[in-house]
PDB file of C-alpha atoms in Angstrom:
ATOM      1  CA  UNK A   1       0.000   0.000   0.000  1.00 54.00           C
ATOM      2  CA  UNK A   2       2.989   2.307  -0.511  1.00 65.00           C
ATOM      3  CA  UNK A   3       1.822   5.852  -1.297  1.00 80.00           C
ATOM      4  CA  UNK A   4       3.463   8.561  -3.364  1.00 94.00           C
ATOM      5  CA  UNK A   5       4.215  11.252  -0.781  1.00 96.00           C
ATOM      6  CA  UNK A   6       5.297  14.666  -2.041  1.00 97.00           C
ATOM      7  CA  UNK A   7       6.711  17.130   0.499  1.00 97.00           C
ATOM      8  CA  UNK A   8       6.651  20.546  -1.137  1.00 96.00           C
ATOM      9  CA  UNK A   9       5.342  24.066  -0.703  1.00 95.00           C
ATOM     10  CA  UNK A  10       5.043  24.510  -4.470  1.00 96.00           C
ATOM     11  CA  UNK A  11       1.637  22.871  -4.312  1.00 97.00           C
ATOM     12  CA  UNK A  12       0.133  24.142  -7.569  1.00 96.00           C
ATOM     13  CA  UNK A  13       3.072  22.851  -9.623  1.00 97.00           C
ATOM     14  CA  UNK A  14       3.113  19.470  -7.877  1.00 97.00           C
ATOM     15  CA  UNK A  15      -0.629  19.053  -8.306  1.00 97.00           C
ATOM     16  CA  UNK A  16      -0.503  20.152 -11.939  1.00 96.00           C
ATOM     17  CA  UNK A  17       2.182  17.562 -12.708  1.00 97.00           C
ATOM     18  CA  UNK A  18       0.190  14.793 -10.994  1.00 97.00           C
ATOM     19  CA  UNK A  19      -2.993  15.690 -12.876  1.00 97.00           C
ATOM     20  CA  UNK A  20      -1.114  15.817 -16.184  1.00 96.00           C
ATOM     21  CA  UNK A  21       0.379  12.361 -15.573  1.00 97.00           C
ATOM     22  CA  UNK A  22      -3.015  10.942 -14.560  1.00 96.00           C
ATOM     23  CA  UNK A  23      -4.749  12.341 -17.678  1.00 97.00           C
ATOM     24  CA  UNK A  24      -8.206  11.916 -16.083  1.00 97.00           C
ATOM     25  CA  UNK A  25     -11.479  11.993 -17.969  1.00 97.00           C
ATOM     26  CA  UNK A  26     -12.775  14.616 -15.527  1.00 97.00           C
ATOM     27  CA  UNK A  27     -11.429  16.292 -12.364  1.00 98.00           C
ATOM     28  CA  UNK A  28     -13.505  16.691  -9.216  1.00 98.00           C
ATOM     29  CA  UNK A  29     -12.363  18.589  -6.129  1.00 98.00           C
ATOM     30  CA  UNK A  30     -13.884  17.756  -2.735  1.00 98.00           C
ATOM     31  CA  UNK A  31     -13.499  20.636  -0.273  1.00 98.00           C
ATOM     32  CA  UNK A  32     -15.339  21.992   2.722  1.00 98.00           C
ATOM     33  CA  UNK A  33     -16.823  25.478   2.639  1.00 97.00           C
ATOM     34  CA  UNK A  34     -13.650  27.025   4.071  1.00 95.00           C
ATOM     35  CA  UNK A  35     -11.072  25.344   1.837  1.00 96.00           C
ATOM     36  CA  UNK A  36     -13.294  25.807  -1.209  1.00 97.00           C
ATOM     37  CA  UNK A  37     -13.098  29.551  -0.602  1.00 95.00           C
ATOM     38  CA  UNK A  38      -9.541  29.960   0.700  1.00 93.00           C
ATOM     39  CA  UNK A  39      -7.482  27.198  -0.914  1.00 95.00           C
ATOM     40  CA  UNK A  40      -9.069  25.809  -4.087  1.00 96.00           C
ATOM     41  CA  UNK A  41      -8.662  29.081  -6.070  1.00 95.00           C
ATOM     42  CA  UNK A  42      -4.889  28.848  -5.418  1.00 94.00           C
ATOM     43  CA  UNK A  43      -4.502  25.368  -6.946  1.00 96.00           C
ATOM     44  CA  UNK A  44      -4.639  26.233 -10.625  1.00 94.00           C
ATOM     45  CA  UNK A  45      -7.414  23.803 -11.608  1.00 93.00           C
ATOM     46  CA  UNK A  46      -9.846  26.009 -13.547  1.00 87.00           C
ATOM     47  CA  UNK A  47     -11.525  23.076 -15.291  1.00 86.00           C
ATOM     48  CA  UNK A  48     -12.216  21.160 -12.082  1.00 93.00           C
ATOM     49  CA  UNK A  49     -15.717  20.515 -10.792  1.00 96.00           C
ATOM     50  CA  UNK A  50     -15.796  21.604  -7.125  1.00 97.00           C
ATOM     51  CA  UNK A  51     -17.895  19.620  -4.652  1.00 98.00           C
ATOM     52  CA  UNK A  52     -18.422  21.719  -1.525  1.00 98.00           C
ATOM     53  CA  UNK A  53     -19.420  20.040   1.740  1.00 98.00           C
ATOM     54  CA  UNK A  54     -20.096  21.445   5.227  1.00 98.00           C
ATOM     55  CA  UNK A  55     -17.076  21.858   7.532  1.00 96.00           C
ATOM     56  CA  UNK A  56     -16.529  20.007  10.791  1.00 92.00           C
ATOM     57  CA  UNK A  57     -16.490  16.399  11.922  1.00 90.00           C
ATOM     58  CA  UNK A  58     -20.274  16.348  12.363  1.00 91.00           C
ATOM     59  CA  UNK A  59     -20.495  16.461   8.551  1.00 96.00           C
ATOM     60  CA  UNK A  60     -18.488  13.238   8.168  1.00 96.00           C
ATOM     61  CA  UNK A  61     -21.641  11.162   7.827  1.00 97.00           C
ATOM     62  CA  UNK A  62     -23.658   9.079   5.391  1.00 98.00           C
ATOM     63  CA  UNK A  63     -25.746  12.021   4.175  1.00 98.00           C
ATOM     64  CA  UNK A  64     -22.654  14.006   3.164  1.00 98.00           C
ATOM     65  CA  UNK A  65     -21.101  10.940   1.548  1.00 98.00           C
ATOM     66  CA  UNK A  66     -24.283  10.369  -0.474  1.00 98.00           C
ATOM     67  CA  UNK A  67     -24.274  14.018  -1.578  1.00 98.00           C
ATOM     68  CA  UNK A  68     -20.735  13.582  -2.960  1.00 98.00           C
ATOM     69  CA  UNK A  69     -21.764  10.438  -4.852  1.00 98.00           C
ATOM     70  CA  UNK A  70     -24.793  12.266  -6.248  1.00 98.00           C
ATOM     71  CA  UNK A  71     -22.654  15.189  -7.384  1.00 98.00           C
ATOM     72  CA  UNK A  72     -20.218  12.845  -9.114  1.00 98.00           C
ATOM     73  CA  UNK A  73     -23.086  11.190 -10.992  1.00 98.00           C
ATOM     74  CA  UNK A  74     -24.626  14.511 -11.996  1.00 97.00           C
ATOM     75  CA  UNK A  75     -21.304  15.864 -13.258  1.00 97.00           C
ATOM     76  CA  UNK A  76     -20.243  12.962 -15.431  1.00 96.00           C
ATOM     77  CA  UNK A  77     -17.624  11.265 -13.254  1.00 98.00           C
ATOM     78  CA  UNK A  78     -16.407   7.870 -14.421  1.00 97.00           C
ATOM     79  CA  UNK A  79     -13.932   5.294 -13.187  1.00 96.00           C
ATOM     80  CA  UNK A  80     -11.340   7.178 -15.261  1.00 97.00           C
ATOM     81  CA  UNK A  81     -11.979  10.429 -13.391  1.00 98.00           C
ATOM     82  CA  UNK A  82      -9.820  11.890 -10.632  1.00 98.00           C
ATOM     83  CA  UNK A  83     -10.853  13.324  -7.274  1.00 98.00           C
ATOM     84  CA  UNK A  84      -8.677  15.798  -5.382  1.00 98.00           C
ATOM     85  CA  UNK A  85      -9.528  16.031  -1.673  1.00 98.00           C
ATOM     86  CA  UNK A  86      -8.583  19.454  -0.299  1.00 98.00           C
ATOM     87  CA  UNK A  87      -8.935  20.055   3.415  1.00 97.00           C
ATOM     88  CA  UNK A  88      -8.418  18.594   6.840  1.00 95.00           C
ATOM     89  CA  UNK A  89      -8.816  15.012   7.958  1.00 95.00           C
ATOM     90  CA  UNK A  90     -12.587  15.092   7.651  1.00 96.00           C
ATOM     91  CA  UNK A  91     -12.349  15.969   3.958  1.00 98.00           C
ATOM     92  CA  UNK A  92      -9.642  13.437   3.091  1.00 98.00           C
ATOM     93  CA  UNK A  93     -11.489  10.715   5.047  1.00 97.00           C
ATOM     94  CA  UNK A  94     -14.877  11.211   3.403  1.00 98.00           C
ATOM     95  CA  UNK A  95     -13.500  12.267   0.012  1.00 98.00           C
ATOM     96  CA  UNK A  96     -11.316   9.170  -0.089  1.00 98.00           C
ATOM     97  CA  UNK A  97     -14.284   7.014   0.912  1.00 98.00           C
ATOM     98  CA  UNK A  98     -16.412   8.527  -1.858  1.00 98.00           C
ATOM     99  CA  UNK A  99     -13.724   7.975  -4.492  1.00 98.00           C
ATOM    100  CA  UNK A 100     -12.902   4.452  -3.322  1.00 98.00           C
ATOM    101  CA  UNK A 101     -16.528   3.326  -3.579  1.00 98.00           C
ATOM    102  CA  UNK A 102     -17.847   5.307  -6.561  1.00 98.00           C
ATOM    103  CA  UNK A 103     -18.095   2.942  -9.543  1.00 97.00           C
ATOM    104  CA  UNK A 104     -16.044   0.472  -7.465  1.00 95.00           C
ATOM    105  CA  UNK A 105     -13.135   2.851  -7.237  1.00 97.00           C
ATOM    106  CA  UNK A 106     -11.721   5.949  -8.891  1.00 97.00           C
ATOM    107  CA  UNK A 107      -8.312   7.561  -8.429  1.00 97.00           C
ATOM    108  CA  UNK A 108      -7.821  10.301  -5.880  1.00 98.00           C
ATOM    109  CA  UNK A 109      -5.177  12.675  -4.530  1.00 98.00           C
ATOM    110  CA  UNK A 110      -5.133  14.011  -0.979  1.00 98.00           C
ATOM    111  CA  UNK A 111      -4.067  17.584  -0.347  1.00 98.00           C
ATOM    112  CA  UNK A 112      -4.282  18.134   3.421  1.00 97.00           C
ATOM    113  CA  UNK A 113      -4.505  21.762   4.507  1.00 96.00           C
ATOM    114  CA  UNK A 114      -4.196  21.252   8.282  1.00 95.00           C
ATOM    115  CA  UNK A 115      -1.273  20.021  10.367  1.00 94.00           C
ATOM    116  CA  UNK A 116      -3.426  17.211  11.747  1.00 94.00           C
ATOM    117  CA  UNK A 117      -4.569  16.141   8.290  1.00 95.00           C
ATOM    118  CA  UNK A 118      -1.034  16.212   6.906  1.00 95.00           C
ATOM    119  CA  UNK A 119       0.520  14.152   9.670  1.00 94.00           C
ATOM    120  CA  UNK A 120      -2.322  11.690  10.130  1.00 91.00           C
ATOM    121  CA  UNK A 121      -5.553  11.281   8.165  1.00 91.00           C
ATOM    122  CA  UNK A 122      -4.308  11.953   4.623  1.00 94.00           C
ATOM    123  CA  UNK A 123      -1.592   9.280   4.810  1.00 94.00           C
ATOM    124  CA  UNK A 124      -2.004   5.548   5.266  1.00 93.00           C
ATOM    125  CA  UNK A 125      -4.988   4.572   3.157  1.00 93.00           C
ATOM    126  CA  UNK A 126      -7.756   4.714   5.755  1.00 95.00           C
ATOM    127  CA  UNK A 127     -11.005   6.315   4.627  1.00 97.00           C
ATOM    128  CA  UNK A 128     -14.363   6.466   6.326  1.00 97.00           C
ATOM    129  CA  UNK A 129     -17.278   8.194   7.985  1.00 97.00           C
ATOM    130  CA  UNK A 130     -18.792   8.366  11.451  1.00 94.00           C
ATOM    131  CA  UNK A 131     -21.941   6.303  12.021  1.00 94.00           C
ATOM    132  CA  UNK A 132     -24.445   5.977  14.878  1.00 92.00           C
ATOM    133  CA  UNK A 133     -22.336   8.225  17.090  1.00 85.00           C
ATOM    134  CA  UNK A 134     -19.141   6.205  16.594  1.00 86.00           C
ATOM    135  CA  UNK A 135     -15.943   7.598  15.069  1.00 86.00           C
ATOM    136  CA  UNK A 136     -14.870   6.148  11.704  1.00 91.00           C
ATOM    137  CA  UNK A 137     -17.276   3.232  12.068  1.00 94.00           C
ATOM    138  CA  UNK A 138     -17.744   2.704   8.315  1.00 97.00           C
ATOM    139  CA  UNK A 139     -14.832   2.812   5.883  1.00 97.00           C
ATOM    140  CA  UNK A 140     -12.423   1.054   3.555  1.00 97.00           C
ATOM    141  CA  UNK A 141      -8.670   0.789   3.134  1.00 96.00           C
ATOM    142  CA  UNK A 142      -7.918   2.727  -0.054  1.00 96.00           C
ATOM    143  CA  UNK A 143      -4.617   4.586  -0.502  1.00 94.00           C
ATOM    144  CA  UNK A 144      -4.563   7.849  -2.416  1.00 97.00           C
ATOM    145  CA  UNK A 145      -2.588   7.815  -5.657  1.00 96.00           C
ATOM    146  CA  UNK A 146      -0.559  10.636  -4.132  1.00 97.00           C
ATOM    147  CA  UNK A 147      -0.494  12.891  -1.085  1.00 98.00           C
ATOM    148  CA  UNK A 148       0.872  16.431  -1.349  1.00 98.00           C
ATOM    149  CA  UNK A 149       2.133  17.501   2.062  1.00 97.00           C
ATOM    150  CA  UNK A 150       2.867  21.185   2.514  1.00 96.00           C
ATOM    151  CA  UNK A 151       2.850  23.871   5.168  1.00 94.00           C
ATOM    152  CA  UNK A 152       1.838  26.776   2.955  1.00 91.00           C
ATOM    153  CA  UNK A 153      -1.772  26.808   4.169  1.00 91.00           C
ATOM    154  CA  UNK A 154      -1.000  26.579   7.878  1.00 90.00           C
ATOM    155  CA  UNK A 155      -0.923  30.351   8.273  1.00 84.00           C
ATOM    156  CA  UNK A 156      -4.733  30.283   8.104  1.00 81.00           C
ATOM    157  CA  UNK A 157      -5.025  27.814  11.004  1.00 88.00           C
ATOM    158  CA  UNK A 158      -6.119  28.880  14.483  1.00 90.00           C
ATOM    159  CA  UNK A 159      -3.843  28.091  17.428  1.00 89.00           C
ATOM    160  CA  UNK A 160      -5.882  25.084  18.583  1.00 90.00           C
ATOM    161  CA  UNK A 161      -5.664  23.448  15.130  1.00 92.00           C
ATOM    162  CA  UNK A 162      -1.861  23.565  15.220  1.00 92.00           C
ATOM    163  CA  UNK A 163      -1.840  22.042  18.697  1.00 93.00           C
ATOM    164  CA  UNK A 164      -4.245  19.343  17.554  1.00 93.00           C
ATOM    165  CA  UNK A 165      -1.813  18.236  14.839  1.00 94.00           C
ATOM    166  CA  UNK A 166       1.099  18.528  17.250  1.00 93.00           C
ATOM    167  CA  UNK A 167      -0.481  15.814  19.423  1.00 93.00           C
ATOM    168  CA  UNK A 168      -0.360  13.327  16.541  1.00 94.00           C
ATOM    169  CA  UNK A 169       3.264  14.256  15.904  1.00 94.00           C
ATOM    170  CA  UNK A 170       4.022  13.529  19.578  1.00 94.00           C
ATOM    171  CA  UNK A 171       2.353  10.127  19.162  1.00 95.00           C
ATOM    172  CA  UNK A 172       4.582   9.295  16.205  1.00 95.00           C
ATOM    173  CA  UNK A 173       7.631  10.483  18.133  1.00 93.00           C
ATOM    174  CA  UNK A 174       6.770   8.168  21.026  1.00 93.00           C
ATOM    175  CA  UNK A 175       7.023   5.253  18.581  1.00 92.00           C
ATOM    176  CA  UNK A 176      10.661   6.097  17.727  1.00 89.00           C
ATOM    177  CA  UNK A 177      13.915   5.986  19.672  1.00 80.00           C
ATOM    178  CA  UNK A 178      13.193   9.162  21.607  1.00 82.00           C
ATOM    179  CA  UNK A 179      15.268  11.712  19.695  1.00 86.00           C
ATOM    180  CA  UNK A 180      12.295  12.977  17.700  1.00 86.00           C
ATOM    181  CA  UNK A 181      10.221  13.199  20.883  1.00 89.00           C
ATOM    182  CA  UNK A 182      12.847  15.389  22.546  1.00 89.00           C
ATOM    183  CA  UNK A 183      13.014  17.561  19.409  1.00 87.00           C
ATOM    184  CA  UNK A 184       9.243  18.081  19.392  1.00 88.00           C
ATOM    185  CA  UNK A 185       8.945  18.745  23.107  1.00 87.00           C
ATOM    186  CA  UNK A 186      11.536  21.476  22.716  1.00 86.00           C
ATOM    187  CA  UNK A 187       9.673  23.139  19.813  1.00 85.00           C
ATOM    188  CA  UNK A 188       6.765  25.559  19.619  1.00 86.00           C
ATOM    189  CA  UNK A 189       4.803  24.477  16.549  1.00 84.00           C
ATOM    190  CA  UNK A 190       2.861  27.722  16.535  1.00 83.00           C
ATOM    191  CA  UNK A 191       6.063  29.688  15.818  1.00 83.00           C
ATOM    192  CA  UNK A 192       8.063  27.423  13.465  1.00 80.00           C
ATOM    193  CA  UNK A 193       8.683  28.740   9.943  1.00 85.00           C
ATOM    194  CA  UNK A 194       7.320  26.918   6.901  1.00 83.00           C
ATOM    195  CA  UNK A 195      10.585  25.286   5.825  1.00 85.00           C
ATOM    196  CA  UNK A 196      11.435  23.902   9.272  1.00 88.00           C
ATOM    197  CA  UNK A 197       7.878  22.695   9.770  1.00 89.00           C
ATOM    198  CA  UNK A 198       7.999  20.875   6.437  1.00 93.00           C
ATOM    199  CA  UNK A 199      11.142  19.067   7.610  1.00 92.00           C
ATOM    200  CA  UNK A 200       9.482  18.101  10.893  1.00 91.00           C
ATOM    201  CA  UNK A 201       6.402  16.948   9.018  1.00 93.00           C
ATOM    202  CA  UNK A 202       8.532  14.759   6.775  1.00 95.00           C
ATOM    203  CA  UNK A 203      10.167  13.038   9.750  1.00 93.00           C
ATOM    204  CA  UNK A 204       6.835  12.503  11.510  1.00 94.00           C
ATOM    205  CA  UNK A 205       4.968  11.223   8.458  1.00 95.00           C
ATOM    206  CA  UNK A 206       7.768   8.824   7.595  1.00 94.00           C
ATOM    207  CA  UNK A 207       7.289   7.114  10.977  1.00 94.00           C
ATOM    208  CA  UNK A 208       3.724   6.352   9.973  1.00 94.00           C
ATOM    209  CA  UNK A 209       4.662   5.404   6.416  1.00 93.00           C
ATOM    210  CA  UNK A 210       7.201   2.816   7.557  1.00 93.00           C
ATOM    211  CA  UNK A 211       4.635   1.182   9.834  1.00 94.00           C
ATOM    212  CA  UNK A 212       1.858   1.251   7.230  1.00 94.00           C
ATOM    213  CA  UNK A 213       4.113  -0.177   4.515  1.00 93.00           C
ATOM    214  CA  UNK A 214       4.875  -3.151   6.773  1.00 93.00           C
ATOM    215  CA  UNK A 215       1.279  -3.669   7.937  1.00 94.00           C
ATOM    216  CA  UNK A 216      -1.149  -1.895   5.563  1.00 91.00           C
ATOM    217  CA  UNK A 217      -4.358  -3.477   6.877  1.00 91.00           C
ATOM    218  CA  UNK A 218      -3.684  -3.215  10.598  1.00 91.00           C
ATOM    219  CA  UNK A 219      -3.175  -6.913  11.343  1.00 92.00           C
ATOM    220  CA  UNK A 220      -0.335  -6.331  13.796  1.00 94.00           C
ATOM    221  CA  UNK A 221       2.290  -3.580  13.922  1.00 94.00           C
ATOM    222  CA  UNK A 222       0.014  -0.845  12.573  1.00 93.00           C
ATOM    223  CA  UNK A 223      -2.072  -1.090  15.732  1.00 93.00           C
ATOM    224  CA  UNK A 224       0.729   0.874  17.394  1.00 93.00           C
ATOM    225  CA  UNK A 225      -0.566   3.926  15.508  1.00 94.00           C
ATOM    226  CA  UNK A 226      -3.739   3.687  17.602  1.00 92.00           C
ATOM    227  CA  UNK A 227      -1.758   4.759  20.671  1.00 94.00           C
ATOM    228  CA  UNK A 228      -3.969   7.229  22.532  1.00 93.00           C
ATOM    229  CA  UNK A 229      -6.909   6.609  20.210  1.00 92.00           C
ATOM    230  CA  UNK A 230      -8.931   4.059  22.192  1.00 90.00           C
ATOM    231  CA  UNK A 231      -9.545   6.502  25.022  1.00 94.00           C
ATOM    232  CA  UNK A 232      -9.306   9.461  22.649  1.00 93.00           C
ATOM    233  CA  UNK A 233     -12.079   8.304  20.330  1.00 88.00           C
ATOM    234  CA  UNK A 234     -14.328   7.586  23.308  1.00 91.00           C
ATOM    235  CA  UNK A 235     -13.775  11.121  24.603  1.00 93.00           C
ATOM    236  CA  UNK A 236     -14.300  12.542  21.130  1.00 88.00           C
ATOM    237  CA  UNK A 237     -17.568  10.663  20.606  1.00 86.00           C
ATOM    238  CA  UNK A 238     -18.812  11.740  24.044  1.00 90.00           C
ATOM    239  CA  UNK A 239     -17.916  15.354  23.331  1.00 91.00           C
ATOM    240  CA  UNK A 240     -20.022  15.263  20.154  1.00 82.00           C
ATOM    241  CA  UNK A 241     -22.964  13.826  22.067  1.00 85.00           C
ATOM    242  CA  UNK A 242     -22.610  16.762  24.470  1.00 90.00           C
ATOM    243  CA  UNK A 243     -22.557  19.190  21.506  1.00 86.00           C
ATOM    244  CA  UNK A 244     -19.116  20.435  22.589  1.00 89.00           C
ATOM    245  CA  UNK A 245     -16.791  18.784  20.025  1.00 87.00           C
ATOM    246  CA  UNK A 246     -13.274  18.082  21.242  1.00 91.00           C
ATOM    247  CA  UNK A 247     -10.591  18.505  18.537  1.00 90.00           C
ATOM    248  CA  UNK A 248      -9.210  15.121  17.497  1.00 90.00           C
ATOM    249  CA  UNK A 249      -5.639  15.905  18.516  1.00 92.00           C
ATOM    250  CA  UNK A 250      -6.734  17.085  21.948  1.00 94.00           C
ATOM    251  CA  UNK A 251      -8.666  13.843  22.422  1.00 94.00           C
ATOM    252  CA  UNK A 252      -5.593  11.852  21.367  1.00 94.00           C
ATOM    253  CA  UNK A 253      -3.413  13.839  23.788  1.00 94.00           C
ATOM    254  CA  UNK A 254      -5.782  13.012  26.650  1.00 95.00           C
ATOM    255  CA  UNK A 255      -5.806   9.422  25.434  1.00 94.00           C
ATOM    256  CA  UNK A 256      -2.002   9.277  25.461  1.00 93.00           C
ATOM    257  CA  UNK A 257      -1.952  10.464  29.060  1.00 92.00           C
ATOM    258  CA  UNK A 258      -4.632   7.973  30.106  1.00 93.00           C
ATOM    259  CA  UNK A 259      -3.026   5.024  28.332  1.00 88.00           C
ATOM    260  CA  UNK A 260       0.436   5.722  29.721  1.00 84.00           C
ATOM    261  CA  UNK A 261      -0.639   5.869  33.358  1.00 78.00           C
TER     262      UNK A 261
END
């Protein structure tokens, strides 16, 4: 399940080259309302059909998934089409799920625009939606053709979004020999420049990639990537029931603390 991971801040060029090589019948961009407005116009895809969905994890549900399928049908998508998922983890999760199941599978590219999405959800081939109050209850393993990882959109992120992604980076660091953990603990991710952050992202994502390449369908080693998530997902689901959603990274951070006690 090895994925093509591109670490670059020249996103438009990288995406243009990937689209040219894919030569798709049609191009469809899945984005939430925020990334459709702030990011998609910067990607240089004037001929793309844009599918806009509501923002937030509450929208990662069957109704939203069905609306993406319907839009693909209405706009002439085929198995030879290409979907580009632009946004945070919610968008890459549900956009990947839509592409993986539409006409039994179409190609897709993930372009995460949040730190959390870049370091976690966009990489590894997991797609899915929430169902009956449970996180990621329905989904399939389906790797993106490529993932473009950049930091050039992080300047639009609020402080809590950066910290949310930082928690997943800490989790990856805990699965290494300790040097990366010490590096992260000594860094303030809210103040790191784009080039240094891209380097840190590369090191963090490669921890996940090595594990996923060895165990793509979570039969053994990949379960290590769930560190902090058993408790974290429970807290996250409960927070949604209470109508006070807890950011995923915060839930994972609490989960890490609980599971290490």
